[in-house]
Amino acid sequence: MTRLSPPNPGEAGPYARASLVGSAYAAIQHMASVTQSPPGPDLGTSIYKRAGHLFRLALDPIGAVDARFARYGDIYRVGQSSNSLYVLKHPDYVRDVLVTHAHAFGKQHGAFQRLALVLGDGLLTSEGERWRRQRRLVQPAFARPRLCEYSETMVEEALRTAGELRDRARLSLSAVMTQLTLRIVARTLFGQHLLDTSRVARAMRWLNAAFGRPDLMPRGLPTPTRLRVRRGVADLDAAVFGMIDRRIASSAQGAVREHDLLQRLLDARDEEGDLRGLDRRELRDQLLTLYLAGHETTSHALTWAFYLLSQHPAAQRALDDELARVLGGRPPGFEDLQNLVYTEWVVKEAMRLYPPAFAIPRLAIQDAAIGPYPISAGSEVVIWTYHMHRDPRFFPEPERFLPERFADSSSAERSKHAYLPFGAGQRACIGQTFAMIEAQLLIASLAQQVRFRYDGKRPPRPRTGVTLAPDNGLPIRVERLR
Ligand code: HEM
């Protein structure tokens, strides 16, 4: 904690004595330290208060956090110990955590540690020199010429999915989008066509169910949830090691050398001039991270986007007009992206209302500050993107689906970090452009061929797992246009 200096540090001696001036100074210092801490609930040491807090969070995380923001403002503190939890939703505080003082806030937060039990030490969870090396290795896979190549695969897979959708079929849109985005990431980054995506999708459902709520059971107890996580991880391992082994086998048989990310990671030692390449475990961690991070978020963004379009006929019409004008019935391509402006706004607005990465956690690894508040090392920090995206100061009429709010003139007025679907600073999403291109192309391809009619009995609710998914899998009825 930063303390007020005595009026004259050279006179610290007299202040240390129990004099009248000394007591006055102590009182001022106490007041300062109080005002230097954001407001928040004092759970004290009461086990009941803490259990109540966790229970409310487990039951309705979004509502519980919303109520706290309404009561305490843009930042609140839970717990009064030196290692408190700070929860925030203001762009200036976001900048402090992710950009200005990014070196002081690391990824050792419990949420990432739980994720690391599955992902290992890949790009999303690693830190320091190890992370820098991984980022250097992976970055070229997201360079513009590569993205241009991937766009063909994205459209091909979207058209294949569109072709498979029968008129009036009743389906879960989440499941359709998961299969589609899984196939795309596997083909573009790892050059793999033949994959059992259903097991991976099932593993993701289990992981989301397990990670969406605090685990309150005693450590070591083999609960059904924990057993499912274990089985899910085994399935994911089988999928990823299968990709590695197939590639090694085809190289040994003299197959044409691939130039995808998988090959790049296999060849890491040559390109880095570093004799130690990635071992099998490191390779697995990296591939699994990209495999999961590369499909799950985009799949939810698309599911929410189609749901919102199904509920807003005017937006659907504006999208149809743009697709007819720009594409005239043909499939989209990389060069069309710059003209698919409304399509891009639809994606952005869907991610504003339902940001797949709804919260970004960090752990203070050294003393730091957020705005006027000193934060001591060991404190947890959570940025709630979901609530910031629905704050009327940054997005007027925040509950409305209004893609045109992303027109240049209006988005320029917004604070830079108020819109945060991909994070910010050096740990921002490496797949941001990949995801935007994919979402635009998939919407443009599918919307020309099918309409998804929402078929749920009640509106879907956002469920906070690893990412923000619709709680009912988004039931839809397919209507073919062609
Ligand atoms: C709509 C789609 C996506 C959303 C909303 C999204 C969101 C995010 C966010 C918010 C972060 C920062 C997390 C943090 O600061 O702790 C992140 C990081 C990351 N994302 Fe994405 N992402 C998306 C798509 C993708 C895709 C397509 C890929 C890969 C193909 C990907 C791979 C990654 C990786 C590897 C990181 C860690 C980067 C690092 O720490 O260096 N993401 N993503």
Short mmCIF file of C-alpha atoms and ligand atoms in Angstrom, two decimals:
data_model
loop_
_atom_site.label_atom_id
_atom_site.label_comp_id
_atom_site.label_asym_id
_atom_site.label_seq_id
_atom_site.Cartn_x
_atom_site.Cartn_y
_atom_site.Cartn_z
CA MET A 1 0.00 0.00 0.00
CA THR A 2 1.24 3.52 -0.79
CA ARG A 3 1.30 5.57 2.39
CA LEU A 4 1.19 9.32 2.81
CA SER A 5 4.64 10.61 3.69
CA PRO A 6 4.91 12.50 6.95
CA PRO A 7 4.86 16.26 6.25
CA ASN A 8 8.63 16.29 6.76
CA PRO A 9 10.24 12.89 6.48
CA GLY A 10 13.24 14.21 8.34
CA GLU A 11 10.96 14.60 11.37
CA ALA A 12 9.75 11.02 11.36
CA GLY A 13 11.06 10.55 14.91
CA PRO A 14 8.69 12.95 16.65
CA TYR A 15 5.75 11.59 14.58
CA ALA A 16 6.49 8.10 15.73
CA ARG A 17 5.92 9.18 19.33
CA ALA A 18 2.42 9.18 20.78
CA SER A 19 2.12 12.96 20.52
CA LEU A 20 -0.98 14.90 19.56
CA VAL A 21 0.54 15.68 16.15
CA GLY A 22 1.49 12.03 15.75
CA SER A 23 -2.06 10.87 16.41
CA ALA A 24 -3.45 13.46 13.99
CA TYR A 25 -1.05 12.23 11.34
CA ALA A 26 -2.00 8.62 12.02
CA ALA A 27 -5.68 9.53 11.65
CA ILE A 28 -5.06 11.31 8.32
CA GLN A 29 -3.02 8.36 7.12
CA HIS A 30 -5.83 5.98 8.07
CA MET A 31 -8.41 8.11 6.23
CA ALA A 32 -6.17 8.23 3.18
CA SER A 33 -5.76 4.48 3.14
CA VAL A 34 -9.53 4.09 3.40
CA THR A 35 -10.24 6.45 0.51
CA GLN A 36 -7.43 4.75 -1.44
CA SER A 37 -9.34 1.52 -1.44
CA PRO A 38 -12.36 1.10 -3.71
CA PRO A 39 -15.65 0.35 -1.96
CA GLY A 40 -16.96 -3.17 -1.75
CA PRO A 41 -18.59 -5.77 0.45
CA ASP A 42 -16.72 -6.59 3.64
CA LEU A 43 -16.99 -10.36 3.97
CA GLY A 44 -14.75 -10.25 7.04
CA THR A 45 -13.84 -13.64 8.40
CA SER A 46 -17.42 -14.86 8.55
CA ILE A 47 -17.61 -18.23 6.87
CA TYR A 48 -21.35 -17.64 6.25
CA LYS A 49 -20.77 -14.36 4.41
CA ARG A 50 -18.10 -15.99 2.26
CA ALA A 51 -20.27 -19.01 1.53
CA GLY A 52 -23.17 -16.66 0.65
CA HIS A 53 -20.90 -14.71 -1.71
CA LEU A 54 -19.73 -17.89 -3.47
CA PHE A 55 -23.26 -19.27 -3.61
CA ARG A 56 -24.62 -16.11 -5.28
CA LEU A 57 -21.73 -16.19 -7.74
CA ALA A 58 -22.33 -19.86 -8.51
CA LEU A 59 -26.07 -19.34 -9.01
CA ASP A 60 -26.01 -16.25 -11.20
CA PRO A 61 -22.52 -14.81 -11.82
CA ILE A 62 -23.64 -12.07 -14.23
CA GLY A 63 -26.48 -10.90 -11.96
CA ALA A 64 -24.33 -11.00 -8.81
CA VAL A 65 -21.58 -8.90 -10.41
CA ASP A 66 -24.15 -6.55 -11.92
CA ALA A 67 -25.68 -5.87 -8.49
CA ARG A 68 -22.22 -5.08 -7.05
CA PHE A 69 -21.38 -2.65 -9.86
CA ALA A 70 -24.77 -0.95 -9.38
CA ARG A 71 -24.00 -0.52 -5.70
CA TYR A 72 -20.27 0.31 -5.70
CA GLY A 73 -19.46 1.78 -9.13
CA ASP A 74 -16.80 0.98 -11.75
CA ILE A 75 -14.46 -0.87 -9.40
CA TYR A 76 -15.12 -2.75 -6.20
CA ARG A 77 -13.06 -4.71 -3.79
CA VAL A 78 -14.03 -8.03 -2.23
CA GLY A 79 -12.26 -8.84 1.03
CA GLN A 80 -10.17 -6.51 3.16
CA SER A 81 -6.97 -8.53 3.41
CA SER A 82 -3.87 -7.41 1.54
CA ASN A 83 -4.69 -9.95 -1.19
CA SER A 84 -8.17 -8.81 -2.12
CA LEU A 85 -10.17 -9.30 -5.28
CA TYR A 86 -10.77 -6.21 -7.44
CA VAL A 87 -13.57 -6.31 -9.97
CA LEU A 88 -13.76 -3.57 -12.61
CA LYS A 89 -15.50 -2.36 -15.75
CA HIS A 90 -14.10 1.04 -16.69
CA PRO A 91 -11.92 1.55 -19.83
CA ASP A 92 -9.35 3.60 -17.89
CA TYR A 93 -8.91 0.80 -15.36
CA VAL A 94 -8.77 -1.72 -18.21
CA ARG A 95 -5.91 0.26 -19.74
CA ASP A 96 -4.04 0.26 -16.42
CA VAL A 97 -4.29 -3.51 -16.04
CA LEU A 98 -3.75 -4.68 -19.64
CA VAL A 99 -1.51 -1.96 -21.05
CA THR A 100 0.08 0.64 -18.75
CA HIS A 101 0.95 -1.69 -15.87
CA ALA A 102 0.65 -4.97 -17.80
CA HIS A 103 4.04 -6.12 -16.42
CA ALA A 104 2.53 -6.10 -12.90
CA PHE A 105 -0.51 -8.26 -13.74
CA GLY A 106 0.18 -11.87 -14.67
CA LYS A 107 -1.78 -14.92 -15.70
CA GLN A 108 -1.29 -16.92 -12.48
CA HIS A 109 -4.91 -16.21 -11.57
CA GLY A 110 -6.83 -19.30 -10.39
CA ALA A 111 -9.02 -19.24 -13.52
CA PHE A 112 -5.96 -19.64 -15.77
CA GLN A 113 -4.46 -22.23 -13.41
CA ARG A 114 -7.61 -24.33 -13.79
CA LEU A 115 -7.44 -23.84 -17.54
CA ALA A 116 -3.78 -24.85 -17.50
CA LEU A 117 -4.81 -28.23 -16.03
CA VAL A 118 -6.28 -28.85 -19.48
CA LEU A 119 -4.21 -26.66 -21.81
CA GLY A 120 -0.84 -27.10 -20.12
CA ASP A 121 1.70 -24.37 -20.75
CA GLY A 122 0.53 -23.06 -24.15
CA LEU A 123 0.31 -19.54 -25.54
CA LEU A 124 -2.79 -18.55 -23.54
CA THR A 125 -1.47 -19.55 -20.11
CA SER A 126 2.34 -19.25 -20.30
CA GLU A 127 4.36 -16.23 -19.12
CA GLY A 128 7.68 -14.44 -19.58
CA GLU A 129 10.35 -15.63 -21.99
CA ARG A 130 8.53 -18.90 -22.65
CA TRP A 131 5.41 -16.98 -23.75
CA ARG A 132 7.47 -14.57 -25.93
CA ARG A 133 9.10 -17.47 -27.75
CA GLN A 134 5.76 -19.16 -28.33
CA ARG A 135 4.19 -15.96 -29.62
CA ARG A 136 7.11 -15.46 -32.07
CA LEU A 137 6.69 -19.02 -33.29
CA VAL A 138 2.94 -18.84 -33.80
CA GLN A 139 2.55 -15.25 -35.09
CA PRO A 140 3.50 -15.94 -38.75
CA ALA A 141 0.52 -18.30 -39.03
CA PHE A 142 -1.69 -15.21 -38.71
CA ALA A 143 0.08 -13.01 -41.29
CA ARG A 144 -2.08 -11.52 -44.06
CA PRO A 145 -1.07 -13.87 -46.91
CA ARG A 146 -1.89 -16.86 -44.72
CA LEU A 147 -5.26 -15.40 -43.74
CA CYS A 148 -6.02 -14.93 -47.42
CA GLU A 149 -5.32 -18.66 -48.01
CA TYR A 150 -7.41 -19.68 -45.01
CA SER A 151 -10.37 -17.67 -46.27
CA GLU A 152 -10.87 -20.16 -49.12
CA THR A 153 -11.08 -23.04 -46.66
CA MET A 154 -13.46 -21.07 -44.46
CA VAL A 155 -15.90 -20.48 -47.33
CA GLU A 156 -15.55 -24.06 -48.56
CA GLU A 157 -16.46 -25.43 -45.12
CA ALA A 158 -19.33 -22.94 -44.71
CA LEU A 159 -20.82 -23.98 -48.06
CA ARG A 160 -20.43 -27.63 -47.14
CA THR A 161 -22.32 -27.00 -43.88
CA ALA A 162 -24.99 -24.97 -45.70
CA GLY A 163 -25.41 -27.85 -48.18
CA GLU A 164 -25.90 -30.35 -45.35
CA LEU A 165 -28.68 -28.39 -43.61
CA ARG A 166 -32.08 -29.83 -44.52
CA ASP A 167 -35.11 -27.59 -44.83
CA ARG A 168 -37.18 -27.49 -41.59
CA ALA A 169 -34.56 -29.49 -39.67
CA ARG A 170 -34.57 -28.78 -35.94
CA LEU A 171 -31.03 -28.40 -34.64
CA SER A 172 -28.85 -26.87 -31.97
CA LEU A 173 -27.13 -23.93 -33.63
CA SER A 174 -24.33 -24.09 -31.05
CA ALA A 175 -23.60 -27.66 -32.17
CA VAL A 176 -23.63 -26.71 -35.87
CA MET A 177 -21.26 -23.78 -35.31
CA THR A 178 -18.94 -25.82 -33.09
CA GLN A 179 -18.52 -28.52 -35.77
CA LEU A 180 -17.97 -25.91 -38.46
CA THR A 181 -15.38 -23.82 -36.59
CA LEU A 182 -13.57 -26.95 -35.36
CA ARG A 183 -13.22 -28.22 -38.94
CA ILE A 184 -11.94 -24.81 -40.06
CA VAL A 185 -9.27 -24.48 -37.40
CA ALA A 186 -8.14 -28.08 -37.93
CA ARG A 187 -7.80 -27.60 -41.70
CA THR A 188 -6.30 -24.11 -41.75
CA LEU A 189 -3.78 -24.38 -38.93
CA PHE A 190 -3.08 -28.11 -38.82
CA GLY A 191 -3.87 -29.30 -42.35
CA GLN A 192 -6.20 -32.03 -41.03
CA HIS A 193 -9.35 -33.13 -42.83
CA LEU A 194 -10.31 -36.27 -40.98
CA LEU A 195 -11.15 -35.52 -37.41
CA ASP A 196 -13.67 -36.85 -34.99
CA THR A 197 -15.00 -33.44 -33.97
CA SER A 198 -17.90 -34.86 -31.91
CA ARG A 199 -15.62 -36.04 -29.08
CA VAL A 200 -13.84 -32.69 -28.97
CA ALA A 201 -17.19 -30.88 -28.90
CA ARG A 202 -18.37 -33.14 -26.05
CA ALA A 203 -15.16 -32.50 -24.11
CA MET A 204 -15.70 -28.76 -24.51
CA ARG A 205 -19.25 -29.05 -23.15
CA TRP A 206 -17.93 -30.87 -20.08
CA LEU A 207 -15.12 -28.38 -19.52
CA ASN A 208 -17.48 -25.42 -19.82
CA ALA A 209 -19.92 -26.99 -17.38
CA ALA A 210 -17.11 -27.63 -14.90
CA PHE A 211 -15.33 -24.28 -15.21
CA GLY A 212 -18.43 -22.10 -15.24
CA ARG A 213 -18.97 -22.39 -11.50
CA PRO A 214 -16.64 -22.33 -8.49
CA ASP A 215 -15.71 -25.89 -7.48
CA LEU A 216 -16.75 -26.04 -3.83
CA MET A 217 -16.15 -29.76 -3.27
CA PRO A 218 -13.25 -30.99 -1.10
CA ARG A 219 -9.95 -31.37 -2.93
CA GLY A 220 -9.23 -34.85 -4.29
CA LEU A 221 -12.86 -36.03 -4.24
CA PRO A 222 -13.63 -37.77 -7.56
CA THR A 223 -16.92 -35.96 -8.24
CA PRO A 224 -18.82 -36.73 -11.49
CA THR A 225 -17.80 -33.28 -12.80
CA ARG A 226 -14.12 -33.92 -12.13
CA LEU A 227 -14.31 -37.38 -13.69
CA ARG A 228 -15.91 -35.90 -16.81
CA VAL A 229 -13.13 -33.28 -17.01
CA ARG A 230 -10.55 -36.06 -16.79
CA ARG A 231 -12.26 -38.01 -19.57
CA GLY A 232 -12.64 -34.84 -21.66
CA VAL A 233 -8.92 -34.11 -21.36
CA ALA A 234 -8.12 -37.69 -22.43
CA ASP A 235 -10.32 -37.22 -25.53
CA LEU A 236 -8.64 -33.90 -26.35
CA ASP A 237 -5.20 -35.48 -25.92
CA ALA A 238 -6.18 -38.29 -28.27
CA ALA A 239 -7.33 -35.76 -30.91
CA VAL A 240 -4.16 -33.66 -30.69
CA PHE A 241 -1.63 -36.50 -30.43
CA GLY A 242 -3.47 -38.09 -33.37
CA MET A 243 -2.77 -34.97 -35.46
CA ILE A 244 0.90 -34.96 -34.49
CA ASP A 245 1.37 -38.67 -35.18
CA ARG A 246 -0.43 -38.54 -38.54
CA ARG A 247 1.82 -35.70 -39.69
CA ILE A 248 5.02 -37.40 -38.50
CA ALA A 249 3.93 -40.63 -40.24
CA SER A 250 3.08 -38.90 -43.54
CA SER A 251 6.41 -37.00 -43.50
CA ALA A 252 8.23 -40.30 -42.93
CA GLN A 253 6.41 -41.74 -45.95
CA GLY A 254 7.76 -38.88 -48.07
CA ALA A 255 4.49 -36.92 -48.38
CA VAL A 256 4.66 -33.37 -49.78
CA ARG A 257 5.93 -31.06 -47.08
CA GLU A 258 3.17 -28.91 -45.56
CA HIS A 259 3.66 -25.24 -44.65
CA ASP A 260 1.04 -24.92 -41.95
CA LEU A 261 1.32 -24.06 -38.29
CA LEU A 262 1.63 -27.70 -37.24
CA GLN A 263 4.70 -28.14 -39.44
CA ARG A 264 6.12 -24.85 -38.21
CA LEU A 265 5.83 -26.00 -34.61
CA LEU A 266 7.34 -29.39 -35.48
CA ASP A 267 10.26 -27.61 -37.17
CA ALA A 268 10.60 -24.98 -34.43
CA ARG A 269 14.24 -25.67 -33.67
CA ASP A 270 15.47 -24.97 -37.20
CA GLU A 271 13.80 -21.61 -37.60
CA GLU A 272 14.59 -20.26 -34.15
CA GLY A 273 18.24 -21.22 -34.39
CA ASP A 274 17.56 -22.88 -31.08
CA LEU A 275 18.72 -26.47 -30.80
CA ARG A 276 15.99 -27.45 -28.40
CA GLY A 277 12.75 -27.80 -30.32
CA LEU A 278 9.36 -28.29 -28.72
CA ASP A 279 9.07 -31.66 -27.04
CA ARG A 280 5.94 -33.76 -27.47
CA ARG A 281 4.25 -32.30 -24.41
CA GLU A 282 4.99 -28.67 -25.41
CA LEU A 283 3.73 -29.39 -28.90
CA ARG A 284 0.54 -30.87 -27.45
CA ASP A 285 -0.02 -27.82 -25.19
CA GLN A 286 0.45 -25.41 -28.07
CA LEU A 287 -1.78 -27.27 -30.50
CA LEU A 288 -4.51 -27.87 -27.95
CA THR A 289 -4.52 -24.18 -26.97
CA LEU A 290 -4.91 -23.07 -30.57
CA TYR A 291 -7.41 -25.80 -31.34
CA LEU A 292 -9.68 -24.81 -28.46
CA ALA A 293 -9.11 -21.04 -28.41
CA GLY A 294 -9.41 -21.07 -32.21
CA HIS A 295 -12.94 -22.49 -32.40
CA GLU A 296 -14.88 -22.11 -29.16
CA THR A 297 -15.02 -18.30 -29.05
CA THR A 298 -15.78 -17.85 -32.75
CA SER A 299 -18.45 -20.52 -32.60
CA HIS A 300 -20.27 -18.68 -29.79
CA ALA A 301 -19.88 -15.30 -31.51
CA LEU A 302 -21.55 -16.74 -34.63
CA THR A 303 -24.30 -18.50 -32.69
CA TRP A 304 -25.22 -15.27 -30.89
CA ALA A 305 -25.01 -13.27 -34.13
CA PHE A 306 -27.48 -15.57 -35.91
CA TYR A 307 -29.78 -15.54 -32.88
CA LEU A 308 -29.78 -11.73 -32.79
CA LEU A 309 -30.46 -11.56 -36.54
CA SER A 310 -33.40 -13.96 -36.08
CA GLN A 311 -34.88 -11.55 -33.52
CA HIS A 312 -34.27 -8.33 -35.51
CA PRO A 313 -35.83 -8.46 -38.98
CA ALA A 314 -34.63 -4.93 -39.88
CA ALA A 315 -31.01 -5.93 -39.25
CA GLN A 316 -31.53 -9.16 -41.22
CA ARG A 317 -32.91 -7.09 -44.14
CA ALA A 318 -29.95 -4.69 -44.02
CA LEU A 319 -27.61 -7.68 -44.10
CA ASP A 320 -29.49 -9.30 -47.00
CA ASP A 321 -29.33 -6.02 -48.96
CA GLU A 322 -25.58 -5.80 -48.48
CA LEU A 323 -25.01 -9.44 -49.47
CA ALA A 324 -27.15 -9.01 -52.60
CA ARG A 325 -25.34 -5.77 -53.55
CA VAL A 326 -21.78 -6.98 -52.89
CA LEU A 327 -22.03 -10.65 -53.83
CA GLY A 328 -25.11 -10.95 -56.04
CA GLY A 329 -25.58 -14.58 -55.04
CA ARG A 330 -21.98 -15.79 -55.42
CA PRO A 331 -19.89 -17.06 -52.48
CA PRO A 332 -17.79 -14.43 -50.68
CA GLY A 333 -13.99 -14.22 -50.93
CA PHE A 334 -11.14 -12.48 -49.14
CA GLU A 335 -11.33 -9.45 -51.46
CA ASP A 336 -15.02 -8.92 -50.58
CA LEU A 337 -14.35 -8.40 -46.88
CA GLN A 338 -13.72 -4.67 -47.19
CA ASN A 339 -17.17 -4.25 -48.76
CA LEU A 340 -19.04 -6.45 -46.28
CA VAL A 341 -19.26 -3.56 -43.85
CA TYR A 342 -22.67 -4.24 -42.34
CA THR A 343 -21.73 -7.90 -41.93
CA GLU A 344 -18.72 -6.78 -39.90
CA TRP A 345 -20.91 -4.55 -37.73
CA VAL A 346 -23.25 -7.48 -37.05
CA VAL A 347 -20.31 -9.55 -35.78
CA LYS A 348 -19.01 -6.69 -33.64
CA GLU A 349 -22.41 -5.88 -32.17
CA ALA A 350 -23.07 -9.56 -31.36
CA MET A 351 -19.73 -9.66 -29.50
CA ARG A 352 -20.60 -6.44 -27.69
CA LEU A 353 -23.82 -7.91 -26.30
CA TYR A 354 -22.38 -11.39 -25.80
CA PRO A 355 -18.57 -11.15 -25.59
CA PRO A 356 -17.34 -14.78 -25.82
CA ALA A 357 -14.48 -13.87 -23.44
CA PHE A 358 -16.88 -12.23 -20.98
CA ALA A 359 -14.29 -11.59 -18.25
CA ILE A 360 -10.51 -11.26 -18.19
CA PRO A 361 -8.75 -12.30 -14.97
CA ARG A 362 -5.27 -11.37 -13.75
CA LEU A 363 -3.13 -11.74 -10.63
CA ALA A 364 -1.01 -8.81 -9.38
CA ILE A 365 2.54 -10.19 -9.33
CA GLN A 366 3.94 -6.98 -7.89
CA ASP A 367 2.54 -3.87 -6.20
CA ALA A 368 0.76 -1.75 -8.79
CA ALA A 369 -2.08 0.72 -9.20
CA ILE A 370 -5.45 0.80 -10.91
CA GLY A 371 -6.54 4.42 -11.30
CA PRO A 372 -6.03 6.05 -7.88
CA TYR A 373 -6.07 2.73 -6.06
CA PRO A 374 -2.89 0.97 -4.94
CA ILE A 375 -3.08 -2.78 -5.49
CA SER A 376 -0.79 -5.08 -3.55
CA ALA A 377 1.01 -8.06 -5.04
CA GLY A 378 -1.10 -11.21 -4.68
CA SER A 379 -4.41 -9.46 -5.34
CA GLU A 380 -6.78 -10.83 -7.95
CA VAL A 381 -8.22 -8.59 -10.63
CA VAL A 382 -11.16 -9.40 -12.90
CA ILE A 383 -12.23 -7.19 -15.81
CA TRP A 384 -15.91 -7.80 -16.61
CA THR A 385 -16.09 -7.08 -20.32
CA TYR A 386 -19.75 -8.17 -20.36
CA HIS A 387 -20.79 -5.34 -18.02
CA MET A 388 -18.56 -2.70 -19.62
CA HIS A 389 -20.11 -3.52 -23.01
CA ARG A 390 -23.56 -2.85 -21.55
CA ASP A 391 -22.73 0.45 -19.88
CA PRO A 392 -24.81 3.31 -21.38
CA ARG A 393 -21.92 5.77 -20.95
CA PHE A 394 -19.99 3.89 -23.63
CA PHE A 395 -22.84 2.35 -25.62
CA PRO A 396 -26.09 4.35 -25.62
CA GLU A 397 -29.20 2.16 -25.40
CA PRO A 398 -26.92 -0.71 -24.50
CA GLU A 399 -29.55 -3.47 -24.46
CA ARG A 400 -30.52 -2.82 -28.10
CA PHE A 401 -28.98 -4.73 -31.01
CA LEU A 402 -27.81 -1.88 -33.25
CA PRO A 403 -25.03 -2.95 -35.64
CA GLU A 404 -24.81 0.58 -37.09
CA ARG A 405 -23.38 1.86 -33.81
CA PHE A 406 -20.06 0.59 -35.19
CA ALA A 407 -20.16 3.07 -38.09
CA ASP A 408 -16.88 5.02 -37.93
CA SER A 409 -18.22 8.34 -36.69
CA SER A 410 -19.96 6.85 -33.65
CA SER A 411 -17.25 4.35 -32.70
CA ALA A 412 -14.62 7.11 -32.81
CA GLU A 413 -16.33 8.84 -29.91
CA ARG A 414 -16.02 5.80 -27.73
CA SER A 415 -13.15 5.30 -25.33
CA LYS A 416 -10.54 2.99 -26.85
CA HIS A 417 -10.75 0.23 -24.26
CA ALA A 418 -14.52 0.28 -23.76
CA TYR A 419 -14.90 -2.35 -26.48
CA LEU A 420 -12.81 -5.34 -25.51
CA PRO A 421 -13.86 -8.60 -27.18
CA PHE A 422 -10.26 -9.55 -27.98
CA GLY A 423 -8.54 -8.12 -24.89
CA ALA A 424 -5.81 -5.49 -25.17
CA GLY A 425 -2.07 -4.97 -24.78
CA GLN A 426 0.59 -7.55 -25.46
CA ARG A 427 -1.63 -10.47 -24.40
CA ALA A 428 -4.44 -9.50 -26.77
CA CYS A 429 -5.89 -12.25 -28.95
CA ILE A 430 -3.48 -13.53 -31.59
CA GLY A 431 -6.40 -14.85 -33.64
CA GLN A 432 -8.37 -11.59 -33.73
CA THR A 433 -8.15 -10.99 -37.49
CA PHE A 434 -8.54 -14.69 -38.23
CA ALA A 435 -11.75 -14.70 -36.16
CA MET A 436 -13.20 -11.53 -37.71
CA ILE A 437 -12.54 -12.80 -41.24
CA GLU A 438 -13.99 -16.19 -40.41
CA ALA A 439 -17.13 -14.74 -38.81
CA GLN A 440 -17.76 -12.36 -41.72
CA LEU A 441 -17.25 -15.05 -44.35
CA LEU A 442 -19.37 -17.62 -42.53
CA ILE A 443 -22.27 -15.23 -42.03
CA ALA A 444 -22.08 -14.08 -45.66
CA SER A 445 -21.95 -17.69 -46.94
CA LEU A 446 -24.69 -19.12 -44.73
CA ALA A 447 -27.11 -16.16 -44.78
CA GLN A 448 -27.36 -16.40 -48.58
CA GLN A 449 -28.58 -19.99 -48.36
CA VAL A 450 -30.43 -20.53 -45.09
CA ARG A 451 -32.35 -18.74 -42.38
CA PHE A 452 -32.13 -19.90 -38.77
CA ARG A 453 -35.51 -19.50 -37.01
CA TYR A 454 -35.19 -19.48 -33.24
CA ASP A 455 -37.13 -22.41 -31.84
CA GLY A 456 -36.70 -22.05 -28.06
CA LYS A 457 -39.57 -21.72 -25.59
CA ARG A 458 -37.88 -18.81 -23.83
CA PRO A 459 -35.03 -16.48 -24.80
CA PRO A 460 -31.58 -18.06 -24.35
CA ARG A 461 -29.61 -16.94 -21.31
CA PRO A 462 -25.85 -16.40 -21.44
CA ARG A 463 -24.01 -19.12 -19.50
CA THR A 464 -20.58 -18.29 -18.13
CA GLY A 465 -18.33 -21.29 -18.74
CA VAL A 466 -14.83 -20.91 -20.11
CA THR A 467 -16.61 -18.70 -22.64
CA LEU A 468 -20.10 -17.18 -22.90
CA ALA A 469 -22.48 -19.66 -24.50
CA PRO A 470 -26.28 -19.71 -24.82
CA ASP A 471 -27.54 -21.93 -21.97
CA ASN A 472 -29.90 -23.94 -24.19
CA GLY A 473 -27.58 -24.72 -27.12
CA LEU A 474 -29.78 -22.39 -29.20
CA PRO A 475 -32.49 -24.57 -30.74
CA ILE A 476 -33.34 -23.50 -34.30
CA ARG A 477 -35.44 -24.56 -37.27
CA VAL A 478 -33.69 -24.35 -40.62
CA GLU A 479 -35.40 -22.57 -43.50
CA ARG A 480 -33.68 -23.06 -46.83
CA LEU A 481 -33.69 -20.08 -49.18
CA ARG A 482 -32.29 -21.99 -52.14
C1 HEM B 1 -14.47 -14.36 -31.73
C2 HEM B 1 -13.37 -15.02 -31.53
C3 HEM B 1 -12.37 -14.79 -30.44
C4 HEM B 1 -12.47 -14.08 -29.29
C5 HEM B 1 -13.68 -13.30 -28.77
C6 HEM B 1 -11.20 -14.18 -28.60
C7 HEM B 1 -10.90 -13.55 -27.41
C8 HEM B 1 -9.65 -13.55 -26.82
C9 HEM B 1 -9.27 -12.76 -25.69
C10 HEM B 1 -10.16 -11.77 -24.93
C11 HEM B 1 -7.97 -13.03 -25.42
C12 HEM B 1 -7.10 -12.37 -24.34
C13 HEM B 1 -7.16 -13.17 -23.05
C14 HEM B 1 -6.41 -12.46 -21.93
O1 HEM B 1 -6.00 -11.31 -22.05
O2 HEM B 1 -6.24 -13.10 -20.90
C15 HEM B 1 -7.53 -14.02 -26.37
C16 HEM B 1 -6.26 -14.58 -26.40
C17 HEM B 1 -5.91 -15.58 -27.26
N1 HEM B 1 -6.63 -16.06 -28.33
FE1 HEM B 1 -8.46 -15.44 -28.90
N2 HEM B 1 -10.38 -14.98 -29.34
C18 HEM B 1 -11.03 -15.35 -30.48
C19 HEM B 1 -10.55 -16.14 -31.51
C20 HEM B 1 -9.33 -16.75 -31.52
C21 HEM B 1 -8.81 -17.57 -32.58
C22 HEM B 1 -9.53 -17.82 -33.90
C23 HEM B 1 -7.60 -18.03 -32.18
C24 HEM B 1 -6.62 -18.93 -32.89
C25 HEM B 1 -6.81 -19.49 -34.04
C26 HEM B 1 -7.35 -17.50 -30.84
C27 HEM B 1 -6.24 -17.76 -30.08
C28 HEM B 1 -5.91 -17.05 -28.94
C29 HEM B 1 -4.66 -17.23 -28.23
C30 HEM B 1 -3.58 -18.25 -28.56
C31 HEM B 1 -4.65 -16.30 -27.18
C32 HEM B 1 -3.52 -16.06 -26.18
C33 HEM B 1 -2.62 -14.98 -26.77
C34 HEM B 1 -1.44 -14.60 -25.88
O3 HEM B 1 -1.58 -14.58 -24.67
O4 HEM B 1 -0.39 -14.32 -26.46
N3 HEM B 1 -8.41 -16.72 -30.49
N4 HEM B 1 -8.56 -14.31 -27.22
#
